[in-house]
mmCIF file of C-alpha atoms in Angstrom:
data_model
loop_
_atom_site.group_PDB
_atom_site.id
_atom_site.type_symbol
_atom_site.label_atom_id
_atom_site.label_comp_id
_atom_site.label_asym_id
_atom_site.label_seq_id
_atom_site.Cartn_x
_atom_site.Cartn_y
_atom_site.Cartn_z
ATOM 1 C CA MET A 15 11.607 -4.950 -21.345
ATOM 2 C CA SER A 16 10.211 -2.349 -23.713
ATOM 3 C CA ASP A 17 8.592 0.848 -22.468
ATOM 4 C CA MET A 18 6.381 1.055 -25.589
ATOM 5 C CA GLY A 19 2.758 1.705 -24.732
ATOM 6 C CA LEU A 20 3.506 3.172 -21.311
ATOM 7 C CA GLY A 21 2.176 6.569 -20.290
ATOM 8 C CA PRO A 22 4.487 9.436 -19.256
ATOM 9 C CA PHE A 23 4.138 8.632 -15.535
ATOM 10 C CA GLU A 24 4.950 4.939 -15.983
ATOM 11 C CA GLU A 25 7.922 5.832 -18.190
ATOM 12 C CA MET A 26 9.167 8.228 -15.498
ATOM 13 C CA ILE A 27 8.930 5.550 -12.809
ATOM 14 C CA GLN A 28 10.726 2.983 -14.954
ATOM 15 C CA GLN A 29 13.488 5.471 -15.769
ATOM 16 C CA ALA A 30 13.846 6.302 -12.073
ATOM 17 C CA GLY A 31 14.095 2.586 -11.292
ATOM 18 C CA ARG A 32 16.866 2.091 -13.833
ATOM 19 C CA GLU A 33 18.844 4.996 -12.368
ATOM 20 C CA ASN A 34 17.951 4.294 -8.709
ATOM 21 C CA ILE A 35 16.345 7.702 -8.233
ATOM 22 C CA PRO A 36 13.901 7.756 -5.267
ATOM 23 C CA ILE A 37 11.303 9.565 -7.318
ATOM 24 C CA SER A 38 8.483 8.668 -4.921
ATOM 25 C CA ALA A 39 8.661 8.713 -1.120
ATOM 26 C CA CYS A 40 6.145 7.874 1.586
ATOM 27 C CA LEU A 41 6.590 9.676 4.907
ATOM 28 C CA GLU A 42 4.761 8.206 7.886
ATOM 29 C CA LEU A 43 4.653 11.235 10.177
ATOM 30 C CA THR A 44 2.982 9.498 13.095
ATOM 31 C CA ASN A 45 1.780 6.120 14.365
ATOM 32 C CA ALA A 46 -0.924 7.758 16.461
ATOM 33 C CA CYS A 47 -4.511 7.446 15.255
ATOM 34 C CA ASN A 48 -7.969 8.441 16.457
ATOM 35 C CA VAL A 49 -9.547 5.192 15.215
ATOM 36 C CA ASP A 50 -8.414 1.609 15.749
ATOM 37 C CA CYS A 51 -9.088 -0.304 12.534
ATOM 38 C CA GLU A 52 -8.980 -4.015 13.222
ATOM 39 C CA HIS A 53 -7.010 -4.786 10.049
ATOM 40 C CA CYS A 54 -4.333 -2.088 10.496
ATOM 41 C CA TYR A 55 -0.749 -3.288 10.047
ATOM 42 C CA LEU A 56 0.620 -0.724 12.521
ATOM 43 C CA ASP A 57 0.920 -0.709 16.288
ATOM 44 C CA LEU A 58 -0.758 2.594 17.126
ATOM 45 C CA VAL A 59 1.228 4.444 19.792
ATOM 46 C CA PRO A 60 1.475 8.087 20.941
ATOM 47 C CA ASP A 61 4.205 10.214 19.365
ATOM 48 C CA LYS A 62 5.854 10.988 22.705
ATOM 49 C CA LYS A 63 6.233 7.303 23.488
ATOM 50 C CA ILE A 64 8.308 6.570 20.390
ATOM 51 C CA ASP A 65 10.079 9.962 20.072
ATOM 52 C CA VAL A 66 8.987 10.889 16.556
ATOM 53 C CA LEU A 67 10.956 13.222 14.312
ATOM 54 C CA SER A 68 10.471 16.922 15.032
ATOM 55 C CA THR A 69 9.219 19.456 12.508
ATOM 56 C CA ASP A 70 12.769 20.623 11.761
ATOM 57 C CA GLU A 71 13.994 17.058 11.370
ATOM 58 C CA TRP A 72 11.270 16.353 8.834
ATOM 59 C CA LYS A 73 12.203 19.517 6.938
ATOM 60 C CA ARG A 74 15.796 18.325 6.755
ATOM 61 C CA VAL A 75 14.601 14.967 5.419
ATOM 62 C CA LEU A 76 12.567 16.779 2.768
ATOM 63 C CA ASN A 77 15.621 18.762 1.686
ATOM 64 C CA GLU A 78 17.649 15.564 1.399
ATOM 65 C CA LEU A 79 14.923 13.793 -0.579
ATOM 66 C CA ALA A 80 14.685 16.735 -2.976
ATOM 67 C CA ALA A 81 18.455 16.638 -3.482
ATOM 68 C CA GLU A 82 18.206 12.972 -4.533
ATOM 69 C CA GLY A 83 15.563 13.717 -7.164
ATOM 70 C CA CYS A 84 12.363 12.841 -5.299
ATOM 71 C CA LEU A 85 9.278 14.361 -6.913
ATOM 72 C CA PHE A 86 6.180 12.573 -5.593
ATOM 73 C CA LEU A 87 5.537 12.668 -1.864
ATOM 74 C CA THR A 88 2.899 10.900 0.230
ATOM 75 C CA LEU A 89 2.226 12.031 3.800
ATOM 76 C CA THR A 90 0.483 9.478 5.990
ATOM 77 C CA GLY A 91 0.148 8.022 9.498
ATOM 78 C CA GLY A 92 -1.404 6.548 11.718
ATOM 79 C CA GLU A 93 -3.728 9.437 11.187
ATOM 80 C CA LEU A 94 -1.828 12.250 9.496
ATOM 81 C CA LEU A 95 -3.937 15.019 11.025
ATOM 82 C CA MET A 96 -3.071 13.871 14.549
ATOM 83 C CA ARG A 97 0.199 15.776 14.142
ATOM 84 C CA ARG A 98 -0.328 19.464 14.893
ATOM 85 C CA ASP A 99 2.499 20.390 12.526
ATOM 86 C CA TRP A 100 1.293 18.309 9.563
ATOM 87 C CA PHE A 101 0.338 21.444 7.622
ATOM 88 C CA GLU A 102 3.692 23.117 8.254
ATOM 89 C CA ILE A 103 5.476 20.019 6.967
ATOM 90 C CA GLY A 104 3.122 19.771 3.986
ATOM 91 C CA SER A 105 3.549 23.457 3.159
ATOM 92 C CA TYR A 106 7.329 23.136 3.269
ATOM 93 C CA ALA A 107 7.126 20.142 0.927
ATOM 94 C CA ARG A 108 5.123 22.202 -1.555
ATOM 95 C CA GLU A 109 7.662 25.046 -1.316
ATOM 96 C CA LEU A 110 10.317 22.539 -2.355
ATOM 97 C CA GLY A 111 8.216 21.568 -5.369
ATOM 98 C CA PHE A 112 6.984 18.144 -4.304
ATOM 99 C CA ALA A 113 3.767 16.793 -5.835
ATOM 100 C CA LEU A 114 1.784 15.927 -2.738
ATOM 101 C CA ARG A 115 -0.654 13.177 -1.853
ATOM 102 C CA LEU A 116 -2.255 12.752 1.584
ATOM 103 C CA PHE A 117 -3.590 9.586 3.243
ATOM 104 C CA THR A 118 -6.178 10.138 6.000
ATOM 105 C CA ASN A 119 -9.248 8.504 7.522
ATOM 106 C CA GLY A 120 -11.117 11.778 6.996
ATOM 107 C CA THR A 121 -12.684 11.917 10.456
ATOM 108 C CA MET A 122 -10.759 15.020 11.582
ATOM 109 C CA ILE A 123 -11.496 17.127 8.503
ATOM 110 C CA ASP A 124 -13.561 20.200 9.365
ATOM 111 C CA GLU A 125 -13.931 23.447 7.381
ATOM 112 C CA ALA A 126 -10.553 24.774 8.549
ATOM 113 C CA GLN A 127 -8.683 21.556 7.811
ATOM 114 C CA ALA A 128 -10.366 21.274 4.429
ATOM 115 C CA ASP A 129 -9.196 24.812 3.581
ATOM 116 C CA ARG A 130 -5.636 23.954 4.604
ATOM 117 C CA ILE A 131 -5.646 20.806 2.506
ATOM 118 C CA ALA A 132 -7.038 22.675 -0.502
ATOM 119 C CA SER A 133 -4.332 25.354 -0.181
ATOM 120 C CA LEU A 134 -1.675 22.659 -0.693
ATOM 121 C CA GLU A 135 -3.184 21.801 -4.095
ATOM 122 C CA PRO A 136 -2.565 18.070 -3.593
ATOM 123 C CA LEU A 137 -2.610 15.577 -6.440
ATOM 124 C CA GLY A 138 -5.255 13.786 -4.435
ATOM 125 C CA ILE A 139 -6.408 12.522 -1.071
ATOM 126 C CA GLU A 140 -6.842 8.838 -0.263
ATOM 127 C CA ILE A 141 -9.389 8.004 2.413
ATOM 128 C CA SER A 142 -10.426 4.638 3.832
ATOM 129 C CA LEU A 143 -14.093 3.707 3.409
ATOM 130 C CA LEU A 144 -14.660 0.539 5.401
ATOM 131 C CA GLY A 145 -18.317 -0.107 4.649
ATOM 132 C CA ALA A 146 -21.388 1.309 2.922
ATOM 133 C CA ARG A 147 -23.230 1.679 6.228
ATOM 134 C CA ALA A 148 -22.281 3.298 9.498
ATOM 135 C CA GLU A 149 -22.717 -0.002 11.339
ATOM 136 C CA THR A 150 -20.159 -1.751 9.133
ATOM 137 C CA HIS A 151 -17.623 1.054 8.855
ATOM 138 C CA ASP A 152 -17.710 1.795 12.589
ATOM 139 C CA ALA A 153 -17.353 -1.897 13.461
ATOM 140 C CA VAL A 154 -14.135 -2.143 11.432
ATOM 141 C CA ALA A 155 -12.815 1.231 12.642
ATOM 142 C CA ARG A 156 -13.858 0.320 16.200
ATOM 143 C CA ARG A 157 -15.078 3.870 16.762
ATOM 144 C CA LYS A 158 -18.752 4.856 16.906
ATOM 145 C CA GLY A 159 -19.499 7.782 14.633
ATOM 146 C CA ALA A 160 -16.427 7.254 12.420
ATOM 147 C CA PHE A 161 -18.511 6.694 9.274
ATOM 148 C CA ASP A 162 -20.453 9.946 9.582
ATOM 149 C CA LYS A 163 -17.267 11.913 10.262
ATOM 150 C CA THR A 164 -15.491 10.329 7.299
ATOM 151 C CA VAL A 165 -18.353 11.096 4.914
ATOM 152 C CA ARG A 166 -18.508 14.662 6.227
ATOM 153 C CA GLY A 167 -14.793 15.073 5.584
ATOM 154 C CA VAL A 168 -15.149 13.704 2.068
ATOM 155 C CA ARG A 169 -17.969 16.131 1.286
ATOM 156 C CA LEU A 170 -15.960 19.106 2.565
ATOM 157 C CA LEU A 171 -13.006 18.193 0.367
ATOM 158 C CA ARG A 172 -15.182 17.583 -2.682
ATOM 159 C CA GLU A 173 -16.766 21.010 -2.176
ATOM 160 C CA ARG A 174 -13.259 22.389 -2.688
ATOM 161 C CA GLY A 175 -12.723 20.402 -5.865
ATOM 162 C CA ILE A 176 -10.187 17.975 -4.404
ATOM 163 C CA HIS A 177 -9.817 14.595 -6.089
ATOM 164 C CA ILE A 178 -10.472 11.747 -3.647
ATOM 165 C CA LEU A 179 -9.825 8.033 -3.884
ATOM 166 C CA LEU A 180 -11.917 6.014 -1.458
ATOM 167 C CA LYS A 181 -10.080 2.801 -0.559
ATOM 168 C CA THR A 182 -11.691 -0.350 0.793
ATOM 169 C CA VAL A 183 -9.906 -3.418 2.072
ATOM 170 C CA ILE A 184 -12.320 -6.287 1.438
ATOM 171 C CA MET A 185 -13.005 -8.119 4.699
ATOM 172 C CA GLN A 186 -15.549 -10.505 6.167
ATOM 173 C CA LYS A 187 -17.538 -7.588 7.591
ATOM 174 C CA ASN A 188 -17.848 -5.603 4.360
ATOM 175 C CA VAL A 189 -17.591 -8.141 1.524
ATOM 176 C CA ALA A 190 -21.386 -8.149 1.087
ATOM 177 C CA GLU A 191 -21.394 -4.363 0.623
ATOM 178 C CA VAL A 192 -18.938 -4.031 -2.262
ATOM 179 C CA ALA A 193 -21.544 -2.859 -4.781
ATOM 180 C CA GLN A 194 -23.039 -0.416 -2.263
ATOM 181 C CA ILE A 195 -19.601 0.969 -1.378
ATOM 182 C CA GLU A 196 -18.875 1.564 -5.047
ATOM 183 C CA ALA A 197 -22.249 3.281 -5.452
ATOM 184 C CA LEU A 198 -21.616 5.491 -2.406
ATOM 185 C CA ALA A 199 -18.234 6.523 -3.786
ATOM 186 C CA GLY A 200 -19.910 7.511 -7.036
ATOM 187 C CA GLU A 201 -22.583 9.467 -5.156
ATOM 188 C CA LEU A 202 -19.852 11.377 -3.314
ATOM 189 C CA GLY A 203 -18.026 12.130 -6.580
ATOM 190 C CA CYS A 204 -15.014 9.972 -5.707
ATOM 191 C CA ASP A 205 -13.067 7.198 -7.363
ATOM 192 C CA SER A 206 -13.032 3.861 -5.574
ATOM 193 C CA PHE A 207 -10.422 1.163 -5.092
ATOM 194 C CA PHE A 208 -10.914 -2.295 -3.608
ATOM 195 C CA ASP A 209 -7.982 -4.180 -2.128
ATOM 196 C CA LEU A 210 -8.274 -7.962 -2.024
ATOM 197 C CA GLN A 211 -5.232 -8.341 0.182
ATOM 198 C CA ILE A 212 -5.031 -8.001 3.964
ATOM 199 C CA SER A 213 -1.431 -7.930 5.130
ATOM 200 C CA PRO A 214 -0.018 -9.152 8.439
ATOM 201 C CA LYS A 215 0.906 -6.566 11.054
ATOM 202 C CA ASN A 216 4.393 -5.096 10.935
ATOM 203 C CA ASN A 217 5.097 -6.751 14.305
ATOM 204 C CA GLY A 218 4.631 -10.163 12.655
ATOM 205 C CA SER A 219 1.114 -10.887 13.901
ATOM 206 C CA LEU A 220 -1.057 -12.694 11.372
ATOM 207 C CA ALA A 221 -4.274 -11.593 13.099
ATOM 208 C CA PRO A 222 -5.345 -9.172 10.324
ATOM 209 C CA THR A 223 -5.167 -11.921 7.688
ATOM 210 C CA GLU A 224 -7.796 -13.874 9.602
ATOM 211 C CA LEU A 225 -10.278 -11.090 8.774
ATOM 212 C CA SER A 226 -10.190 -11.940 5.068
ATOM 213 C CA PRO A 227 -13.336 -13.483 3.561
ATOM 214 C CA GLU A 228 -13.430 -17.047 2.329
ATOM 215 C CA VAL A 229 -11.885 -17.405 -1.115
ATOM 216 C CA THR A 230 -15.278 -17.888 -2.775
ATOM 217 C CA GLU A 231 -16.557 -14.608 -1.291
ATOM 218 C CA LEU A 232 -13.359 -12.828 -2.220
ATOM 219 C CA LEU A 233 -13.600 -14.195 -5.734
ATOM 220 C CA ALA A 234 -17.185 -13.006 -6.085
ATOM 221 C CA ALA A 235 -16.157 -9.549 -4.899
ATOM 222 C CA ALA A 236 -13.215 -9.477 -7.319
ATOM 223 C CA ARG A 237 -15.516 -10.264 -10.217
ATOM 224 C CA LYS A 238 -18.088 -7.726 -9.061
ATOM 225 C CA VAL A 239 -15.687 -4.780 -9.009
ATOM 226 C CA GLY A 240 -13.600 -5.911 -11.975
ATOM 227 C CA LYS A 241 -10.533 -6.051 -9.740
ATOM 228 C CA ALA A 242 -8.848 -8.658 -11.888
ATOM 229 C CA ASP A 243 -9.256 -6.811 -15.183
ATOM 230 C CA SER A 244 -5.941 -5.008 -14.785
ATOM 231 C CA CYS A 245 -4.141 -8.356 -14.679
ATOM 232 C CA GLY A 246 -5.233 -8.986 -18.250
ATOM 233 C CA HIS A 247 -3.771 -10.362 -21.365
ATOM 234 C CA SER A 248 -3.560 -7.416 -23.776
ATOM 235 C CA THR A 249 -0.044 -8.439 -24.818
ATOM 236 C CA PRO A 250 1.641 -11.860 -24.882
ATOM 237 C CA PHE A 251 3.344 -12.719 -21.612
ATOM 238 C CA ASP A 252 7.134 -12.628 -21.860
ATOM 239 C CA ARG A 253 8.240 -14.938 -19.049
ATOM 240 C CA LYS A 254 11.953 -14.451 -19.712
ATOM 241 C CA SER A 255 11.674 -10.664 -19.406
ATOM 242 C CA LYS A 256 9.673 -10.915 -16.214
ATOM 243 C CA LEU A 257 12.192 -13.253 -14.607
ATOM 244 C CA GLU A 258 14.943 -10.784 -15.485
ATOM 245 C CA ALA A 259 12.999 -7.873 -13.995
ATOM 246 C CA ALA A 260 13.175 -6.484 -10.458
ATOM 247 C CA PRO A 261 10.274 -7.593 -8.221
ATOM 248 C CA CYS A 262 9.060 -4.022 -7.699
ATOM 249 C CA ALA A 263 10.163 -0.399 -7.441
ATOM 250 C CA ALA A 264 10.838 -0.601 -3.681
ATOM 251 C CA GLY A 265 14.336 0.637 -2.905
ATOM 252 C CA ARG A 266 14.898 1.540 -6.532
ATOM 253 C CA ALA A 267 12.350 4.255 -7.347
ATOM 254 C CA THR A 268 10.445 4.395 -4.062
ATOM 255 C CA CYS A 269 11.285 4.640 -0.385
ATOM 256 C CA PHE A 270 9.703 4.990 3.025
ATOM 257 C CA VAL A 271 10.659 7.043 6.084
ATOM 258 C CA GLY A 272 8.932 6.133 9.362
ATOM 259 C CA PRO A 273 7.965 8.439 12.238
ATOM 260 C CA THR A 274 11.194 7.829 14.172
ATOM 261 C CA GLY A 275 13.399 8.276 11.100
ATOM 262 C CA ASN A 276 13.876 4.657 10.038
ATOM 263 C CA VAL A 277 14.345 4.307 6.284
ATOM 264 C CA SER A 278 13.032 1.279 4.381
ATOM 265 C CA PRO A 279 12.306 0.418 0.745
ATOM 266 C CA CYS A 280 8.531 0.463 1.433
ATOM 267 C CA THR A 281 5.908 0.740 4.170
ATOM 268 C CA GLN A 282 5.891 -2.930 5.190
ATOM 269 C CA TRP A 283 9.623 -3.559 5.075
ATOM 270 C CA THR A 284 10.115 -4.427 8.725
ATOM 271 C CA THR A 285 13.905 -4.258 8.858
ATOM 272 C CA PRO A 286 15.107 -0.637 8.653
ATOM 273 C CA LEU A 287 18.170 0.031 6.527
ATOM 274 C CA GLY A 288 19.237 3.104 8.455
ATOM 275 C CA ASN A 289 17.953 6.100 10.375
ATOM 276 C CA VAL A 290 18.061 9.744 9.278
ATOM 277 C CA ARG A 291 19.013 10.816 12.798
ATOM 278 C CA LYS A 292 22.262 8.874 12.464
ATOM 279 C CA GLN A 293 22.972 9.160 8.744
ATOM 280 C CA SER A 294 21.926 11.356 5.863
ATOM 281 C CA PHE A 295 19.249 9.989 3.555
ATOM 282 C CA SER A 296 21.839 9.901 0.781
ATOM 283 C CA GLN A 297 24.185 7.680 2.828
ATOM 284 C CA ILE A 298 21.353 5.239 3.464
ATOM 285 C CA TRP A 299 20.030 5.301 -0.106
ATOM 286 C CA TRP A 300 23.417 4.547 -1.644
ATOM 287 C CA GLY A 301 24.497 2.112 1.071
ATOM 288 C CA GLU A 302 25.365 -1.577 0.706
ATOM 289 C CA ASP A 303 22.087 -2.885 2.143
ATOM 290 C CA LEU A 304 19.956 -1.214 -0.509
ATOM 291 C CA ALA A 305 22.427 -2.186 -3.209
ATOM 292 C CA LYS A 306 21.847 -5.851 -2.279
ATOM 293 C CA ILE A 307 18.077 -5.395 -2.402
ATOM 294 C CA ARG A 308 18.292 -3.728 -5.811
ATOM 295 C CA ALA A 309 20.276 -6.669 -7.148
ATOM 296 C CA ASN A 310 17.315 -9.041 -6.651
ATOM 297 C CA ARG A 311 15.470 -10.258 -9.718
ATOM 298 C CA ILE A 312 12.288 -12.305 -9.849
ATOM 299 C CA GLY A 313 14.274 -15.126 -11.447
ATOM 300 C CA SER A 314 16.403 -15.397 -8.312
ATOM 301 C CA PHE A 315 13.320 -16.401 -6.290
ATOM 302 C CA GLU A 316 13.152 -20.193 -6.488
ATOM 303 C CA ALA A 317 9.376 -20.611 -6.153
ATOM 304 C CA CYS A 318 8.599 -17.777 -8.558
ATOM 305 C CA LYS A 319 10.729 -19.268 -11.318
ATOM 306 C CA SER A 320 8.403 -22.229 -11.740
ATOM 307 C CA CYS A 321 5.100 -20.578 -10.816
ATOM 308 C CA GLU A 322 2.253 -21.192 -13.256
ATOM 309 C CA LEU A 323 0.673 -17.861 -12.342
ATOM 310 C CA LEU A 324 3.732 -15.637 -12.568
ATOM 311 C CA GLU A 325 2.017 -13.538 -15.232
ATOM 312 C CA LEU A 326 -0.596 -12.419 -12.715
ATOM 313 C CA CYS A 327 1.725 -11.782 -9.768
ATOM 314 C CA SER A 328 4.094 -9.082 -8.625
ATOM 315 C CA PRO A 329 6.199 -10.812 -5.948
ATOM 316 C CA CYS A 330 6.466 -8.775 -2.752
ATOM 317 C CA MET A 331 9.841 -8.874 -1.013
ATOM 318 C CA ALA A 332 8.483 -6.996 2.022
ATOM 319 C CA LEU A 333 5.674 -9.493 2.665
ATOM 320 C CA SER A 334 8.082 -12.375 2.096
ATOM 321 C CA LEU A 335 10.455 -10.883 4.644
ATOM 322 C CA LEU A 336 7.620 -10.352 7.106
ATOM 323 C CA GLU A 337 6.106 -13.812 6.724
ATOM 324 C CA ASN A 338 9.227 -15.903 6.119
ATOM 325 C CA GLY A 339 12.203 -13.847 7.282
ATOM 326 C CA VAL A 340 13.745 -13.811 3.800
ATOM 327 C CA VAL A 341 13.016 -11.601 0.794
ATOM 328 C CA ASP A 342 12.629 -14.486 -1.671
ATOM 329 C CA GLY A 343 9.680 -15.904 0.307
ATOM 330 C CA PRO A 344 7.333 -16.697 -1.180
ATOM 331 C CA SER A 345 4.582 -14.823 0.638
ATOM 332 C CA PRO A 346 1.472 -16.947 1.386
ATOM 333 C CA THR A 347 -0.590 -13.733 1.436
ATOM 334 C CA LYS A 348 0.577 -12.729 -2.029
ATOM 335 C CA CYS A 349 0.181 -16.257 -3.414
ATOM 336 C CA ARG A 350 -3.380 -16.535 -2.113
ATOM 337 C CA ASN A 351 -4.256 -13.185 -3.669
ATOM 338 C CA THR A 352 -2.773 -14.282 -6.994
ATOM 339 C CA LEU A 353 -4.886 -17.446 -6.911
ATOM 340 C CA VAL A 354 -8.027 -15.339 -6.454
ATOM 341 C CA LYS A 355 -7.021 -13.157 -9.421
ATOM 342 C CA ALA A 356 -6.451 -16.241 -11.564
ATOM 343 C CA GLN A 357 -9.837 -17.676 -10.635
ATOM 344 C CA ALA A 358 -11.565 -14.367 -11.357
ATOM 345 C CA LEU A 359 -9.932 -14.288 -14.805
ATOM 346 C CA GLY A 360 -10.631 -17.948 -15.501
ATOM 347 C CA VAL A 361 -6.938 -18.759 -15.716
ATOM 348 C CA PRO A 362 -5.975 -22.318 -14.704
ATOM 349 C CA GLY A 363 -2.922 -22.826 -12.584
ATOM 350 C CA TYR A 364 -1.703 -22.792 -9.009
ATOM 351 C CA PRO A 365 0.758 -20.508 -7.178
ATOM 352 C CA ALA A 366 4.056 -22.279 -6.584
ATOM 353 C CA GLY A 367 4.351 -20.835 -3.095
ATOM 354 C CA LEU A 368 0.910 -21.849 -1.802
ATOM 355 C CA LYS A 369 1.273 -25.199 -0.083
ATOM 356 C CA ALA A 370 -2.369 -25.958 0.627
ATOM 357 C CA ILE A 371 -5.472 -25.762 -1.538
ATOM 358 C CA PRO A 372 -8.218 -23.742 0.196
ATOM 359 C CA LYS A 373 -11.080 -26.128 1.033
ATOM 360 C CA GLU A 374 -13.614 -24.185 -1.004
ATOM 361 C CA LEU A 375 -11.458 -24.682 -4.115
ATOM 362 C CA GLU A 376 -11.002 -28.420 -3.715
ATOM 363 C CA SER A 377 -13.454 -29.198 -6.508
ATOM 364 C CA GLY A 378 -12.017 -26.429 -8.687
ATOM 365 C CA LEU A 379 -13.943 -23.275 -9.559
ATOM 366 C CA VAL A 380 -11.649 -23.224 -12.567
ATOM 367 C CA GLN A 381 -9.578 -26.264 -13.460
ATOM 368 C CA LEU A 382 -6.418 -26.110 -11.341
ATOM 369 C CA ARG A 383 -3.174 -27.673 -12.456
ATOM 370 C CA VAL A 384 -2.172 -28.538 -8.901
ATOM 371 C CA PRO A 385 1.464 -29.446 -8.236
ATOM 372 C CA ARG A 386 1.949 -32.793 -6.480
ATOM 373 C CA ARG A 387 3.434 -31.094 -3.432
ATOM 374 C CA ALA A 388 0.213 -29.191 -2.751
ATOM 375 C CA LYS A 389 -2.008 -30.757 -0.130
ATOM 376 C CA VAL A 390 -5.683 -30.190 0.474
ATOM 377 C CA ALA A 391 -6.196 -28.168 3.678
#
């Protein structure tokens, strides 16, 4: 597949993927959190209960990541700021030359924390905005006052010139506020991102997926925020090249290290491939398990090979593993999301891995070429 037309960052990621360089790593420093978002994929537990990595252990991991060519680093939780040593770890990462990004809910950011964050000169901060009103945001976060604290944190960071991306998972409780959320982000001087997909919990529970709006509401929201535009059709779709491509960068250019040291290709890969307390990161990264994952191609996934909407989808091995126990899935969550994208773009077709037509699409918002095996729910 040609790299023509890609920007420098995309070219760097593709090159890293070809050479299996973990150029981007996500470190989940803690599973503890001071809010309890109802859609969260984590089980939130105190650090002492799960014996999280110590400060020195994290520093060793950072050294090992740097030695393997990692450049971009994301620090997250739970709530990142729940760890008292988060700034020491972040400062050490900057000393090693990592480009840093922080994920937080923003509620614990006061003047002092904002100064610390600014001193790290991060590429950006990503903060969850769960509604345009306090009532909505607090209902999703399940903490009264969370909205006001989040907005205060955002303002303090913006005063220091820090770039912020406000992220919203579209749910039943906030789907009617999409336009207002986007307007609030603009008022605060932030970029906004809307996620149509709610993933199951890492423990296998499907409860979070039940919070998703009906497909018609989700479709309306997707059209409103232009979510589907990036799926577009600027160049002819090369099906052969896509089938020959890897599903994603997980385990090839990206990796994840959890709070207890478990290493996975990405944040929702529920089967760890090793632990940095027992092996070096290098031993895990170049081990047989990851080699097998890297060998996967989209064309080796039976359902994906025949899917009418393959152009609009990036198959997710982690979700497939979580929902089906195998990496070649397919993932019902991903297939449903792809159907919404197709409808928003006016593209006919039906995901090969979605076995039932959502009731609200029975009459067809856009003409669906429905496979015979699909049954109306």
